[in-house]
Coordinates of C-alpha atoms in Angstrom, one line a residue:
M22 CA -193.2 -98.6 115.9
T23 CA -193.5 -98.0 112.2
T24 CA -196.6 -99.2 110.4
T25 CA -196.2 -100.4 106.9
W26 CA -199.1 -100.1 104.6
S27 CA -199.4 -102.4 101.6
T28 CA -200.9 -101.2 98.4
P29 CA -203.3 -103.8 96.8
D30 CA -202.6 -104.8 93.2
T31 CA -205.3 -103.0 91.3
R32 CA -204.4 -104.4 87.9
P33 CA -207.3 -106.5 86.5
R34 CA -206.6 -110.2 86.5
W35 CA -206.5 -111.9 83.1
R36 CA -209.1 -114.5 84.1
D37 CA -211.5 -111.7 85.0
L38 CA -210.9 -109.8 81.7
I39 CA -211.3 -113.1 79.7
A40 CA -214.6 -113.9 81.6
A41 CA -215.9 -110.3 81.0
E42 CA -215.2 -110.5 77.2
W43 CA -216.7 -114.0 77.0
I44 CA -219.9 -112.7 78.6
K45 CA -219.9 -109.8 76.1
L46 CA -219.4 -112.1 73.1
T47 CA -222.1 -114.6 74.1
S48 CA -224.6 -112.2 75.5
L49 CA -225.7 -111.2 72.0
R50 CA -228.2 -113.8 70.9
S51 CA -227.0 -113.6 67.3
T52 CA -223.5 -114.7 68.2
P53 CA -224.3 -118.3 69.5
I54 CA -227.0 -118.7 66.9
V55 CA -224.7 -117.8 64.0
L56 CA -221.8 -119.9 65.3
G57 CA -224.2 -122.8 66.0
L58 CA -225.6 -122.7 62.5
L59 CA -222.3 -122.5 60.7
V60 CA -221.3 -126.1 61.7
P61 CA -224.4 -127.9 60.3
L62 CA -224.4 -125.6 57.3
Y63 CA -220.9 -126.5 56.2
L64 CA -221.4 -130.2 57.0
Y65 CA -224.3 -130.0 54.6
F66 CA -222.2 -128.3 52.0
A67 CA -219.6 -131.0 52.3
H68 CA -222.3 -133.7 52.0
D69 CA -223.9 -132.1 49.0
G70 CA -220.6 -131.8 47.1
A71 CA -219.4 -135.3 48.0
A72 CA -222.8 -136.8 47.0
T73 CA -222.6 -135.1 43.6
T74 CA -219.1 -136.6 43.1
Y75 CA -220.4 -140.0 44.3
A76 CA -223.3 -139.9 41.8
H77 CA -221.1 -139.0 38.8
W78 CA -218.2 -141.2 39.7
P79 CA -218.9 -144.0 37.2
T80 CA -219.1 -141.6 34.3
L81 CA -216.0 -139.5 35.2
A82 CA -213.0 -139.5 33.0
A83 CA -210.1 -141.9 33.9
E84 CA -207.8 -139.0 34.6
L85 CA -210.2 -137.5 37.1
K86 CA -210.5 -140.9 38.8
R87 CA -206.7 -141.2 39.0
H88 CA -206.4 -137.8 40.6
P89 CA -209.7 -137.2 42.6
D90 CA -209.9 -134.0 44.6
P91 CA -211.9 -134.6 47.8
A92 CA -210.8 -131.2 49.1
H93 CA -213.0 -129.6 46.4
D94 CA -216.0 -131.3 48.1
A95 CA -214.9 -130.9 51.7
F96 CA -213.5 -127.3 51.4
P97 CA -215.3 -125.6 48.5
F98 CA -213.6 -122.2 48.1
P99 CA -216.7 -120.1 47.0
K100 CA -218.8 -121.4 49.9
F101 CA -216.0 -120.8 52.4
L102 CA -215.9 -117.1 51.4
L103 CA -219.2 -116.8 53.3
L104 CA -217.6 -118.4 56.3
M105 CA -214.7 -115.9 56.1
A106 CA -217.2 -113.0 55.8
T107 CA -219.2 -114.2 58.8
A108 CA -216.1 -114.5 61.0
G109 CA -215.0 -111.1 59.9
T110 CA -218.4 -109.6 60.7
L111 CA -218.4 -111.2 64.2
G112 CA -215.0 -109.8 64.8
A113 CA -216.1 -106.4 63.6
M114 CA -219.1 -106.4 65.9
T115 CA -217.1 -107.0 69.0
V116 CA -215.6 -103.5 68.5
A117 CA -218.2 -101.7 66.4
G118 CA -221.1 -102.9 68.6
E119 CA -219.5 -101.7 71.7
Q120 CA -218.5 -98.4 70.1
A121 CA -222.1 -97.8 69.0
S122 CA -223.6 -98.6 72.4
G123 CA -220.9 -96.8 74.4
L124 CA -220.1 -99.9 76.3
I125 CA -216.4 -99.7 75.3
R126 CA -216.1 -96.3 76.9
A127 CA -217.5 -97.7 80.2
T128 CA -215.1 -100.6 79.9
F129 CA -212.1 -98.4 79.5
I130 CA -213.2 -96.2 82.4
A131 CA -213.6 -99.2 84.7
V132 CA -210.3 -100.7 83.5
P133 CA -207.9 -98.1 82.1
A134 CA -205.5 -100.7 81.0
R135 CA -206.7 -100.7 77.4
T136 CA -204.0 -103.0 76.0
R137 CA -205.0 -105.7 78.5
I138 CA -208.7 -105.3 77.6
L139 CA -208.0 -105.5 73.9
A140 CA -205.7 -108.4 74.3
A141 CA -208.4 -110.3 76.2
K142 CA -211.0 -109.3 73.6
A143 CA -208.8 -110.6 70.8
A144 CA -208.0 -113.8 72.8
V145 CA -211.7 -114.6 73.4
L146 CA -212.7 -114.0 69.8
T147 CA -209.8 -115.9 68.2
G148 CA -210.1 -118.8 70.6
T149 CA -213.8 -119.1 69.9
L150 CA -213.4 -118.9 66.1
A151 CA -210.5 -121.3 66.2
V152 CA -212.6 -123.9 67.9
V153 CA -215.4 -123.4 65.4
G154 CA -212.9 -123.6 62.5
L155 CA -211.5 -126.8 63.9
V156 CA -214.9 -128.4 64.3
I157 CA -215.9 -127.4 60.8
G158 CA -212.6 -128.7 59.3
V159 CA -212.7 -132.1 61.1
G160 CA -216.5 -132.4 60.4
V161 CA -216.5 -131.6 56.7
W162 CA -213.7 -134.1 56.0
G163 CA -215.5 -136.8 58.0
V164 CA -218.8 -136.1 56.1
T165 CA -217.0 -136.3 52.8
L166 CA -215.4 -139.6 53.7
A167 CA -218.7 -141.0 54.9
T168 CA -220.5 -139.9 51.7
Y169 CA -217.8 -141.3 49.4
G170 CA -218.2 -144.7 51.1
D171 CA -216.7 -147.7 49.3
R172 CA -217.2 -146.2 45.8
I173 CA -214.3 -143.7 46.2
P174 CA -211.8 -145.4 48.5
G175 CA -208.3 -144.5 49.5
F176 CA -208.9 -141.5 51.7
S177 CA -208.8 -141.1 55.5
Y178 CA -207.8 -138.6 58.1
G179 CA -204.2 -139.7 57.5
T180 CA -204.3 -138.7 53.8
P181 CA -201.5 -136.3 53.1
G182 CA -202.7 -132.7 53.2
V183 CA -205.8 -133.3 55.4
G184 CA -204.2 -132.2 58.6
R185 CA -202.9 -129.1 56.8
A186 CA -206.4 -128.2 55.5
I187 CA -208.0 -128.7 58.9
A188 CA -205.4 -126.7 60.7
G189 CA -205.6 -124.0 58.0
T190 CA -209.3 -123.7 58.5
A191 CA -208.8 -123.5 62.3
V192 CA -206.4 -120.6 61.7
L193 CA -208.4 -118.9 59.0
L194 CA -211.4 -118.0 61.1
P195 CA -209.5 -116.2 63.8
V196 CA -207.5 -114.3 61.2
C197 CA -210.7 -113.1 59.6
G198 CA -212.1 -112.1 63.0
L199 CA -209.0 -110.0 63.7
I200 CA -209.3 -108.3 60.3
G201 CA -212.9 -107.5 61.1
M202 CA -211.9 -106.0 64.5
A203 CA -209.2 -103.8 62.8
L204 CA -211.6 -102.6 60.2
A205 CA -214.1 -101.6 62.9
A206 CA -211.3 -99.7 64.7
I207 CA -210.5 -97.8 61.5
I208 CA -214.0 -97.0 60.3
R209 CA -215.8 -96.5 63.6
N210 CA -219.2 -96.9 62.1
T211 CA -221.2 -100.1 62.3
A212 CA -222.8 -100.0 58.8
G213 CA -219.6 -98.9 57.1
T214 CA -217.6 -101.6 58.9
V215 CA -220.0 -104.4 57.9
F216 CA -219.9 -103.1 54.3
A217 CA -216.1 -103.0 54.3
V218 CA -215.9 -106.6 55.7
L219 CA -218.3 -107.9 53.0
V220 CA -216.3 -106.2 50.3
F221 CA -213.0 -107.4 51.5
F222 CA -214.0 -111.1 52.0
L223 CA -216.6 -111.5 49.2
A224 CA -216.0 -109.0 46.5
G225 CA -212.2 -108.9 46.8
P226 CA -211.6 -112.6 46.1
V227 CA -214.2 -112.8 43.3
A228 CA -212.7 -109.7 41.6
G229 CA -209.2 -111.1 42.1
K230 CA -210.0 -114.2 40.0
G231 CA -209.3 -112.2 36.8
R232 CA -206.5 -109.9 35.7
I233 CA -206.2 -106.7 37.7
P234 CA -205.5 -103.7 35.4
P235 CA -202.9 -102.5 34.7
L236 CA -201.0 -105.5 36.0
D237 CA -200.2 -108.6 34.0
A238 CA -201.5 -112.0 34.9
D239 CA -198.5 -113.0 37.1
R240 CA -198.5 -109.7 39.1
S241 CA -202.3 -109.9 39.4
A242 CA -201.9 -113.4 40.9
H243 CA -199.3 -112.1 43.4
V244 CA -201.8 -109.5 44.6
T245 CA -204.6 -112.0 44.8
N246 CA -202.5 -114.5 46.7
A247 CA -201.9 -111.9 49.4
L248 CA -205.6 -112.2 50.4
P249 CA -206.2 -114.6 53.3
G250 CA -208.8 -116.6 51.4
Y251 CA -206.4 -117.6 48.6
A252 CA -203.7 -118.4 51.2
W253 CA -206.1 -120.8 52.9
G254 CA -207.1 -122.2 49.5
R255 CA -203.6 -123.2 48.9
L256 CA -203.5 -125.1 52.2
T257 CA -206.5 -127.2 51.2
V258 CA -205.0 -128.5 48.0
M259 CA -204.3 -132.2 48.7
D260 CA -203.8 -134.0 45.4
P261 CA -200.1 -134.1 44.6
G262 CA -200.9 -134.8 41.0
R263 CA -202.9 -131.6 40.6
T264 CA -201.3 -128.7 38.8
V265 CA -201.4 -125.6 40.8
E266 CA -201.0 -122.4 38.7
R267 CA -200.1 -119.1 40.3
L268 CA -200.9 -120.2 43.8
P269 CA -198.5 -119.5 46.6
S270 CA -196.4 -122.3 48.2
V271 CA -197.6 -123.9 51.4
P272 CA -195.0 -122.0 53.6
T273 CA -195.9 -118.7 51.9
A274 CA -199.6 -119.4 52.6
W275 CA -198.9 -119.9 56.3
I276 CA -196.8 -116.7 56.4
T277 CA -199.6 -114.8 54.6
L278 CA -202.2 -115.8 57.2
A279 CA -199.8 -114.9 60.1
A280 CA -198.9 -111.6 58.5
W281 CA -202.6 -110.7 58.3
A282 CA -203.1 -111.5 61.9
F283 CA -200.1 -109.4 63.0
A284 CA -201.1 -106.6 60.7
A285 CA -204.7 -106.5 62.2
L286 CA -203.3 -106.4 65.7
A287 CA -200.8 -103.7 64.8
V288 CA -203.7 -101.6 63.6
L289 CA -206.2 -102.4 66.3
L290 CA -204.2 -102.0 69.4
P291 CA -202.6 -98.6 68.8
L292 CA -205.9 -97.1 67.5
L293 CA -208.1 -98.2 70.4
R294 CA -205.4 -97.7 73.0
R295 CA -204.6 -94.0 72.1
R296 CA -207.7 -92.7 70.3
D297 CA -210.8 -91.3 72.0
V298 CA -213.5 -93.9 71.6

């Protein structure tokens, strides 16, 4: 009689990898605290901007009243730069923090399938940030509407462009998180990675508001529009009567965000899969 021995499947299950990465992400006290503070902070920003518009509404010019821009109050670009930098930093720390502590080496020894680990890590991070972005997007618009009240009517969740702005915010945060992960994989130093994230998400868009030598204004705008922040900014423009100069089209903005996500993964996966960590 011949005995047949079966070989157990030693590949890690996705749900186990996801659960492990979720524990890693939430075990740092700073992560839930930061994510928990972001929502009320941006609800306050929306209320503050809408309250200012509400207070000055009677004295605004007739042209501004005909073409109000509630997105300016709900999704203020300068303040959302901080949100992008925060998401990028959280993404960076999922890699840089484990590299600094040596936990990532232990993880790769326990589970040699690096691609599966990195995919799970990226899935947990992007899923978490997408939920936060969605909550913020829905919340800031609701706060803006509530603050406007009857004085500034005509807006709702069905207003053209609102869904695009909310969806764009839900996509923006995961993209920023992936960029942070990619920068951490390249730099391999916690302080240097955080500095690079802040420069990319804060200094880059601010510097890009002007002309970039030696490029002319149009070419400078093309370079600036390639940044994820400006792509998101285009998605939040709701007023069809507003003149948008040198901003990308809506399809181009979506493509830009997708391209950044794919580029980040294209850098992250090969580096951490093949390089000694």
